Amino acid sequence: MAATTTIEQQQRDDLLRTIDADIAGLTDVMVQGGVAELRRRIIDRTQLDSATAPSAAYFLSDNTGRRIAGNIARMPAIDADHSQSSILHADGDPMIVRATRLRGGLTLVVGRSLASSARLIERLQTVIFFVAVPAILASMAAAAVVAARFGDRITVLNNVFTRFDHGERLARVGLNRSRDDLTALAGNVNSHLDRIDELLVAQREISDNIAHELRTPLVHLDTRLIRALELSVDNRMTSELEHARQDIRSIVSLFDSLLDIALAEATSNIDEKAQFFDLSELAANLAELYAASAEEASLDFSTRIAPGIMMRGEPMGITRLIANLLDNAFKYAPYGSRVRMTISEGPRIMVEDNGPGIAKSDRDRIFSRFQRVGESGGGHGLGLALVRIIAARHGLWSVYEDAEPGARFVICIAGEA
Ligand code: ADP
């Protein structure tokens, strides 16, 4: 373990400093009192120490290498000329020793026992094993639990944004009683979604009112044009009047679509008008109507309708939703293309074609109002907005997928595209 190795090294450095101080002291004794005094001091020190497990080691030899004092039997194999130090594994505890040469060719070896340092390291290892390791594991486990809870709460926040984007105007984060930052963030998310919803409602109200107010005078204007057409004797005048009528009809149909959206959005969920109905039957009837125009447009139109799929909702709304998707497929897929409608368990409604499809960069906005992308089919960009609103009223998501090639629109239960 890195920690114990560092502590071990530090202990050794401390002991070497003590040894060096001892050597310096004994060298001084030698200078002051000669060999006899030095020998006496070493004897004094070794006598006070334990004989079996000494804490300090000494060895003093004369210039022939004969031991003249000390508690080490033999000169350790270290270089005294270079004051080398080493670990000595004698009979007792391991010792750290340093040898040095004194005046007159004498050799002095001083050592200190490493036993206390080894015991300290052992105790430290025990502490690390029984206290620090479990503490680290416990804190890692606690961190994992906290991270998982944090992740779950972030997922909840993300899901609310996704649901709101899919037209669930009432999607909000459930708040708990804790006063942490995430709860504060969830509160902020909710109040901002409330605000966005209010702004959207205000914006819609303006356009709905305009549509309401202008639709009637436009219809009157159209009636006047019909009368003028009856009176017209001039060909150019007749053609101009007919163009004017076409323009008026286009504006009226735009207002009708806006008013349809307003009606569908009046309540965010299906109400008491909702009923259980056979989606398979509704889709099959609709397909019959489209089969004739498919033939005219040379489209290869086919259906795959699982029988008896029941759902709760507004049959008129769902008819409108499927019709809008089919209208688009018929409108944007060129002659000879394939268009397929699939109805399956869920309920899941799928309309796909192998026409031009929608570019990746435009896919995010096609379900918003007034969004026309690619080659315009002469529409106002409100059809898919109505699809999304009707789907959301039924608790369903509207998803665009790449049919490779072509467009695929899937209306399904949240998250099951
Ligand atoms: P519009 O009235 O313009 O058709 P929609 O809201 O129905 O408005 O569609 C929005 C845009 O999405 C269209 O302008 C068109 O570019 C694109 N789009 C819709 N359906 C298809 C499709 N099946 N294939 C290719 N593009 C499509």
Coordinates of C-alpha atoms and ligand atoms in Angstrom, one line a residue:
M1 CA 0.0 0.0 0.0
A2 CA 1.4 3.4 -1.0
A3 CA 0.5 5.1 2.3
T4 CA 2.3 2.5 4.5
T5 CA 5.4 2.6 2.1
T6 CA 5.6 6.4 2.5
I7 CA 5.3 6.1 6.3
E8 CA 7.9 3.3 6.4
Q9 CA 10.3 5.4 4.4
Q10 CA 9.7 8.4 6.7
Q11 CA 10.4 6.3 9.8
R12 CA 13.7 5.1 8.3
D13 CA 14.8 8.7 7.5
D14 CA 14.0 9.7 11.1
L15 CA 16.0 6.8 12.5
L16 CA 18.9 7.6 10.2
R17 CA 18.9 11.2 11.5
T18 CA 19.0 9.9 15.1
I19 CA 21.9 7.5 14.1
D20 CA 23.8 10.4 12.5
A21 CA 23.4 12.5 15.6
D22 CA 24.6 9.6 17.8
I23 CA 27.7 9.1 15.5
A24 CA 28.4 12.8 15.7
G25 CA 28.2 12.6 19.5
L26 CA 30.5 9.6 19.8
T27 CA 33.0 11.1 17.3
D28 CA 33.2 14.0 19.6
V29 CA 33.8 11.7 22.6
M30 CA 36.6 10.1 20.7
V31 CA 38.2 13.5 20.0
Q32 CA 37.9 14.6 23.6
G33 CA 38.6 11.4 25.6
G34 CA 40.2 9.0 23.1
V35 CA 39.4 5.3 22.4
A36 CA 39.1 4.3 26.1
E37 CA 36.4 6.9 26.7
L38 CA 34.6 6.0 23.5
R39 CA 34.6 2.3 24.5
R40 CA 33.3 3.1 28.0
R41 CA 30.4 5.2 26.6
I42 CA 29.4 2.3 24.2
I43 CA 29.5 -0.2 27.0
D44 CA 27.3 2.1 29.1
R45 CA 24.8 2.4 26.3
T46 CA 24.6 -1.3 25.5
Q47 CA 24.3 -2.3 29.2
L48 CA 21.2 -0.2 29.7
D49 CA 19.5 -1.7 26.7
S50 CA 17.7 -5.0 26.5
A51 CA 20.0 -8.0 25.7
T52 CA 17.5 -10.0 23.7
A53 CA 15.8 -7.2 21.7
P54 CA 18.0 -4.2 21.9
S55 CA 16.6 -0.9 20.6
A56 CA 20.1 0.4 19.6
A57 CA 23.1 -1.5 18.1
Y58 CA 26.8 -0.6 18.4
F59 CA 30.0 -2.0 17.0
L60 CA 33.5 -0.6 17.5
S61 CA 36.6 -2.2 16.1
D62 CA 40.3 -1.3 16.1
N63 CA 42.5 -0.8 13.0
T64 CA 42.9 -4.6 12.6
G65 CA 39.1 -5.2 12.5
R66 CA 39.0 -6.7 16.0
R67 CA 35.9 -5.9 18.0
I68 CA 36.6 -3.8 21.1
A69 CA 33.1 -2.8 22.1
G70 CA 29.4 -3.1 21.1
N71 CA 26.5 -5.5 21.1
I72 CA 26.8 -6.7 17.5
A73 CA 29.0 -9.8 17.1
R74 CA 30.4 -9.1 13.7
M75 CA 31.1 -6.2 11.5
P76 CA 28.1 -5.9 9.1
A77 CA 28.9 -6.0 5.3
I78 CA 28.8 -2.2 4.7
D79 CA 31.4 0.3 3.5
A80 CA 32.6 2.3 6.4
D81 CA 34.8 4.5 4.2
H82 CA 31.7 5.9 2.5
S83 CA 29.5 6.0 5.7
Q84 CA 27.1 3.5 4.1
S85 CA 23.9 2.6 5.7
S86 CA 21.9 -0.7 5.4
I87 CA 19.2 -2.9 7.0
L88 CA 20.7 -5.5 9.2
H89 CA 18.7 -8.7 9.8
A90 CA 20.4 -10.2 12.8
D91 CA 18.9 -12.6 15.3
G92 CA 16.5 -10.1 16.9
D93 CA 14.5 -7.3 15.2
P94 CA 15.7 -5.8 11.9
M95 CA 18.1 -2.8 12.5
I96 CA 19.0 0.1 10.3
V97 CA 22.7 0.7 10.7
R98 CA 25.4 3.1 9.4
A99 CA 29.2 2.5 9.5
T100 CA 31.8 5.2 9.7
R101 CA 35.6 5.4 9.9
L102 CA 37.2 7.2 12.9
R103 CA 40.6 8.5 13.5
G104 CA 43.4 5.9 13.9
G105 CA 41.6 3.4 11.6
L106 CA 38.8 2.6 14.0
T107 CA 35.4 1.6 12.7
L108 CA 32.2 2.6 14.4
V109 CA 28.8 1.1 13.5
V110 CA 25.6 2.6 15.1
G111 CA 22.1 1.2 14.5
R112 CA 18.5 1.5 15.7
S113 CA 15.8 -1.1 15.8
L114 CA 13.1 -1.0 13.2
A115 CA 10.7 -2.9 15.4
S116 CA 8.7 0.0 16.6
S117 CA 8.3 1.3 13.1
A118 CA 7.3 -2.1 11.9
R119 CA 4.7 -2.3 14.7
L120 CA 3.4 1.1 13.8
I121 CA 3.0 0.1 10.1
E122 CA 1.3 -3.2 11.2
R123 CA -1.1 -1.2 13.4
L124 CA -1.7 1.2 10.5
Q125 CA -2.4 -1.6 8.1
T126 CA -4.9 -3.1 10.6
V127 CA -6.6 0.3 10.9
I128 CA -6.7 0.7 7.1
F129 CA -8.1 -2.8 6.6
F130 CA -10.7 -2.8 9.3
V131 CA -11.7 0.9 9.4
A132 CA -10.6 2.8 6.3
V133 CA -11.5 0.1 3.7
P134 CA -15.0 -0.5 5.0
A135 CA -15.4 3.3 5.3
I136 CA -14.3 3.8 1.7
L137 CA -16.6 1.0 0.5
A138 CA -19.5 2.4 2.5
S139 CA -19.0 5.9 1.1
M140 CA -18.7 4.5 -2.5
A141 CA -22.0 2.6 -2.0
A142 CA -23.6 5.7 -0.6
A143 CA -22.3 7.8 -3.5
A144 CA -23.7 5.2 -6.0
V145 CA -27.1 5.4 -4.3
V146 CA -27.1 9.2 -4.4
A147 CA -25.9 9.2 -8.0
A148 CA -28.7 6.8 -9.0
R149 CA -31.4 8.9 -7.2
F150 CA -30.0 12.0 -8.8
G151 CA -30.1 10.3 -12.2
D152 CA -33.7 9.2 -11.7
R153 CA -34.8 12.7 -10.8
I154 CA -33.0 14.2 -13.8
T155 CA -34.8 11.5 -16.0
V156 CA -38.1 12.7 -14.6
L157 CA -37.3 16.3 -15.5
N158 CA -36.3 15.2 -19.0
N159 CA -39.4 13.2 -19.5
V160 CA -41.6 16.2 -18.6
F161 CA -39.9 18.3 -21.3
T162 CA -40.4 15.5 -23.8
R163 CA -44.1 15.0 -22.9
F164 CA -44.6 18.8 -23.1
D165 CA -42.9 18.8 -26.5
H166 CA -45.3 16.1 -27.6
G167 CA -48.2 18.3 -26.9
E168 CA -49.0 17.2 -23.3
R169 CA -49.7 20.8 -22.1
L170 CA -50.3 19.7 -18.6
A171 CA -47.1 17.7 -18.2
R172 CA -45.4 18.9 -14.9
V173 CA -42.9 17.5 -12.4
G174 CA -44.3 16.0 -9.2
L175 CA -42.7 17.9 -6.3
N176 CA -41.6 16.3 -3.1
R177 CA -41.1 17.9 0.3
S178 CA -37.3 18.0 0.3
R179 CA -35.7 21.5 -0.1
D180 CA -32.7 20.5 -2.2
D181 CA -31.5 22.1 -5.4
L182 CA -33.3 19.6 -7.6
T183 CA -36.6 20.3 -6.0
A184 CA -36.0 24.0 -6.5
L185 CA -35.1 23.3 -10.2
A186 CA -38.3 21.1 -10.6
G187 CA -40.4 24.1 -9.2
N188 CA -38.7 26.4 -11.7
V189 CA -39.4 24.0 -14.6
N190 CA -43.1 23.8 -13.6
S191 CA -43.5 27.6 -13.3
H192 CA -41.7 28.1 -16.7
L193 CA -43.9 25.5 -18.3
D194 CA -47.0 27.2 -16.9
R195 CA -45.7 30.5 -18.3
I196 CA -45.0 29.0 -21.8
D197 CA -48.5 27.5 -21.7
E198 CA -50.0 30.8 -20.9
L199 CA -48.1 32.5 -23.7
L200 CA -49.1 29.8 -26.2
V201 CA -52.7 30.2 -25.1
A202 CA -52.6 34.0 -25.5
Q203 CA -50.9 33.7 -28.9
R204 CA -53.6 31.1 -30.0
E205 CA -56.4 33.2 -28.7
I206 CA -55.3 36.1 -30.9
S207 CA -55.1 34.1 -34.1
D208 CA -58.3 32.2 -33.2
N209 CA -60.1 35.5 -32.7
I210 CA -58.8 36.9 -36.0
A211 CA -59.9 33.7 -37.8
H212 CA -63.3 33.9 -36.2
E213 CA -63.8 37.6 -36.9
L214 CA -62.6 37.4 -40.5
R215 CA -64.1 34.2 -41.7
T216 CA -67.7 35.5 -41.9
P217 CA -67.0 38.7 -43.9
L218 CA -64.9 36.5 -46.3
V219 CA -67.7 34.1 -46.8
H220 CA -70.0 37.1 -47.5
L221 CA -67.4 38.5 -50.0
D222 CA -67.4 35.1 -51.7
T223 CA -71.2 35.2 -52.0
R224 CA -70.9 38.6 -53.6
L225 CA -68.3 37.3 -56.1
I226 CA -70.6 34.4 -57.0
R227 CA -73.3 37.1 -57.8
A228 CA -70.8 39.1 -59.8
L229 CA -69.8 36.0 -61.7
E230 CA -73.4 35.4 -62.7
L231 CA -73.6 39.0 -64.0
S232 CA -70.2 38.9 -65.8
V233 CA -70.3 38.9 -69.6
D234 CA -66.6 39.5 -70.1
N235 CA -64.2 36.5 -70.2
R236 CA -61.3 38.2 -68.6
M237 CA -63.5 39.6 -65.9
T238 CA -64.9 36.1 -65.2
S239 CA -61.4 34.6 -65.0
E240 CA -60.3 37.4 -62.5
L241 CA -63.4 36.8 -60.4
E242 CA -62.7 33.1 -60.3
H243 CA -59.1 33.7 -59.2
A244 CA -60.4 36.0 -56.5
R245 CA -62.8 33.2 -55.3
Q246 CA -59.9 30.7 -55.2
D247 CA -57.9 33.1 -53.1
I248 CA -60.8 33.6 -50.7
R249 CA -61.4 29.9 -50.4
S250 CA -57.7 29.3 -49.6
I251 CA -57.9 32.0 -46.8
V252 CA -61.2 30.5 -45.5
S253 CA -59.7 27.0 -45.4
L254 CA -56.7 28.4 -43.4
F255 CA -59.1 30.0 -40.9
D256 CA -61.0 26.7 -40.7
S257 CA -57.8 24.8 -39.9
L258 CA -56.9 27.4 -37.2
L259 CA -60.4 27.1 -35.8
D260 CA -60.2 23.3 -35.8
I261 CA -56.9 23.6 -33.9
A262 CA -58.5 26.0 -31.4
L263 CA -61.4 23.6 -30.9
A264 CA -59.1 20.6 -30.4
E265 CA -57.0 22.6 -28.0
A266 CA -59.9 24.0 -26.0
T267 CA -59.5 21.2 -23.5
S268 CA -56.2 19.3 -23.3
N269 CA -57.8 15.9 -22.8
I270 CA -60.7 14.1 -24.4
D271 CA -63.9 14.8 -22.6
E272 CA -67.3 13.3 -22.1
K273 CA -67.8 13.1 -25.8
A274 CA -65.2 10.3 -25.8
Q275 CA -66.4 6.9 -26.6
F276 CA -65.1 3.4 -27.3
F277 CA -64.9 2.8 -31.0
D278 CA -63.5 0.3 -33.4
L279 CA -60.4 2.0 -34.9
S280 CA -59.9 -0.9 -37.4
E281 CA -63.4 -0.3 -38.8
L282 CA -62.9 3.5 -38.9
A283 CA -59.6 3.2 -40.7
A284 CA -60.9 0.6 -43.2
N285 CA -63.9 2.9 -44.1
L286 CA -61.5 5.8 -44.6
A287 CA -59.1 3.7 -46.7
E288 CA -62.0 2.9 -49.1
L289 CA -62.5 6.6 -49.7
Y290 CA -58.8 7.1 -50.4
A291 CA -58.5 4.0 -52.7
A292 CA -60.3 5.9 -55.5
S293 CA -58.1 9.0 -55.4
A294 CA -55.0 6.7 -55.1
E295 CA -56.0 5.1 -58.4
E296 CA -56.4 8.5 -60.0
A297 CA -52.9 9.5 -58.8
S298 CA -51.4 6.2 -59.8
L299 CA -50.4 5.5 -56.2
D300 CA -49.8 2.0 -54.9
F301 CA -52.0 2.4 -51.8
S302 CA -52.3 -0.6 -49.4
T303 CA -53.4 -1.1 -45.9
R304 CA -52.6 -3.5 -43.1
I305 CA -55.3 -3.3 -40.5
A306 CA -55.4 -5.6 -37.5
P307 CA -59.1 -6.4 -36.9
G308 CA -61.0 -5.3 -33.8
I309 CA -58.6 -2.7 -32.4
M310 CA -60.7 -0.7 -30.0
M311 CA -59.8 2.7 -28.5
R312 CA -61.4 5.4 -26.4
G313 CA -61.6 8.8 -27.9
E314 CA -63.3 11.0 -30.4
P315 CA -63.9 9.2 -33.7
M316 CA -64.2 12.5 -35.6
G317 CA -60.8 13.7 -34.3
I318 CA -59.1 10.4 -35.2
T319 CA -60.7 10.4 -38.6
R320 CA -59.3 13.9 -39.1
L321 CA -55.8 12.8 -37.9
I322 CA -55.6 9.8 -40.3
A323 CA -57.0 11.9 -43.2
N324 CA -54.4 14.6 -42.7
L325 CA -51.6 12.0 -42.7
L326 CA -53.0 10.3 -45.9
D327 CA -53.6 13.7 -47.5
N328 CA -50.0 14.5 -47.0
A329 CA -48.7 11.2 -48.3
F330 CA -50.9 11.5 -51.4
K331 CA -49.8 15.2 -51.8
Y332 CA -46.0 14.8 -51.3
A333 CA -45.3 11.3 -52.8
P334 CA -45.0 11.6 -56.6
Y335 CA -47.0 9.5 -59.1
G336 CA -46.4 5.8 -58.9
S337 CA -45.2 5.9 -55.2
R338 CA -46.2 3.5 -52.6
V339 CA -48.4 4.6 -49.6
R340 CA -49.2 2.3 -46.8
M341 CA -51.5 2.6 -43.7
T342 CA -51.0 0.2 -40.8
I343 CA -53.3 -0.1 -37.8
S344 CA -52.1 -2.3 -35.0
E345 CA -52.4 -3.0 -31.2
G346 CA -51.6 -0.1 -28.9
P347 CA -53.4 1.6 -30.6
R348 CA -50.7 2.4 -33.2
I349 CA -51.4 4.2 -36.4
M350 CA -48.8 4.3 -39.1
V351 CA -48.8 6.1 -42.5
E352 CA -45.8 5.8 -44.6
D353 CA -44.8 6.5 -48.2
N354 CA -41.6 6.2 -50.3
G355 CA -41.7 9.7 -51.5
P356 CA -39.1 12.5 -50.8
G357 CA -39.4 12.3 -47.0
I358 CA -38.4 15.2 -44.8
A359 CA -34.8 16.4 -44.4
K360 CA -33.3 15.7 -40.9
S361 CA -32.8 19.4 -40.2
D362 CA -36.6 20.1 -40.7
R363 CA -38.0 17.2 -38.7
D364 CA -38.1 19.0 -35.3
R365 CA -40.5 21.7 -36.6
I366 CA -42.9 19.9 -38.9
F367 CA -45.5 19.4 -36.1
S368 CA -45.5 23.1 -35.2
R369 CA -48.0 25.5 -36.8
F370 CA -47.3 27.2 -40.1
Q371 CA -44.3 25.0 -40.8
R372 CA -43.9 24.1 -44.5
V373 CA -40.7 22.5 -45.6
G374 CA -39.3 21.1 -48.8
E375 CA -41.6 21.5 -51.8
S376 CA -44.8 23.1 -50.6
G377 CA -48.0 21.2 -51.5
G378 CA -49.9 24.5 -51.4
G379 CA -51.0 23.9 -47.8
H380 CA -50.7 26.3 -44.9
G381 CA -48.5 24.1 -42.7
L382 CA -51.2 23.4 -40.2
G383 CA -52.1 19.7 -40.9
L384 CA -49.4 18.1 -38.8
A385 CA -49.9 20.6 -36.0
L386 CA -53.6 19.4 -35.8
V387 CA -52.4 15.8 -36.0
R388 CA -50.1 16.3 -32.9
I389 CA -52.9 18.1 -31.0
I390 CA -55.5 15.4 -31.7
A391 CA -53.0 12.7 -30.8
A392 CA -52.0 14.4 -27.5
R393 CA -55.7 14.7 -26.6
H394 CA -55.8 10.9 -26.8
G395 CA -52.6 10.6 -24.8
L396 CA -50.7 9.5 -27.9
W397 CA -47.4 10.7 -29.4
S398 CA -46.8 11.8 -33.0
V399 CA -43.5 10.7 -34.2
Y400 CA -41.7 11.2 -37.5
E401 CA -39.4 8.4 -38.7
D402 CA -37.3 8.0 -41.8
A403 CA -38.8 5.3 -44.0
E404 CA -35.6 5.2 -46.0
P405 CA -36.7 6.3 -48.5
G406 CA -39.8 8.3 -47.7
A407 CA -41.8 9.6 -44.7
R408 CA -43.3 7.5 -41.9
F409 CA -45.6 9.0 -39.3
V410 CA -46.4 7.0 -36.3
I411 CA -49.1 7.8 -33.7
C412 CA -48.6 5.6 -30.7
I413 CA -48.5 5.3 -26.9
A414 CA -45.8 7.5 -25.3
G415 CA -42.3 6.2 -26.0
E416 CA -43.4 3.3 -28.1
A417 CA -42.5 4.6 -31.6
Ligands
ADP1 P1 -49.1 21.4 -45.3 O1 -50.5 22.0 -45.2 O2 -48.1 22.3 -45.8 O3 -49.1 20.1 -45.9 P2 -48.5 20.0 -42.8 O4 -48.4 20.5 -41.4 O5 -49.5 18.9 -43.1 O6 -48.7 21.2 -43.7 O7 -47.1 19.5 -43.2 C1 -45.9 20.3 -42.9 C2 -44.8 20.0 -43.9 O8 -44.3 18.7 -43.7 C3 -45.3 20.1 -45.3 O9 -45.2 21.4 -45.8 C4 -44.4 19.2 -46.0 O10 -43.2 19.8 -46.5 C5 -43.9 18.2 -45.0 N1 -44.6 16.8 -45.1 C6 -45.7 16.4 -44.5 N2 -46.0 15.2 -44.8 C7 -45.1 14.8 -45.7 C8 -44.8 13.6 -46.5 N3 -45.6 12.5 -46.4 N4 -43.7 13.6 -47.3 C9 -42.9 14.6 -47.4 N5 -43.1 15.8 -46.7 C10 -44.2 15.9 -45.9

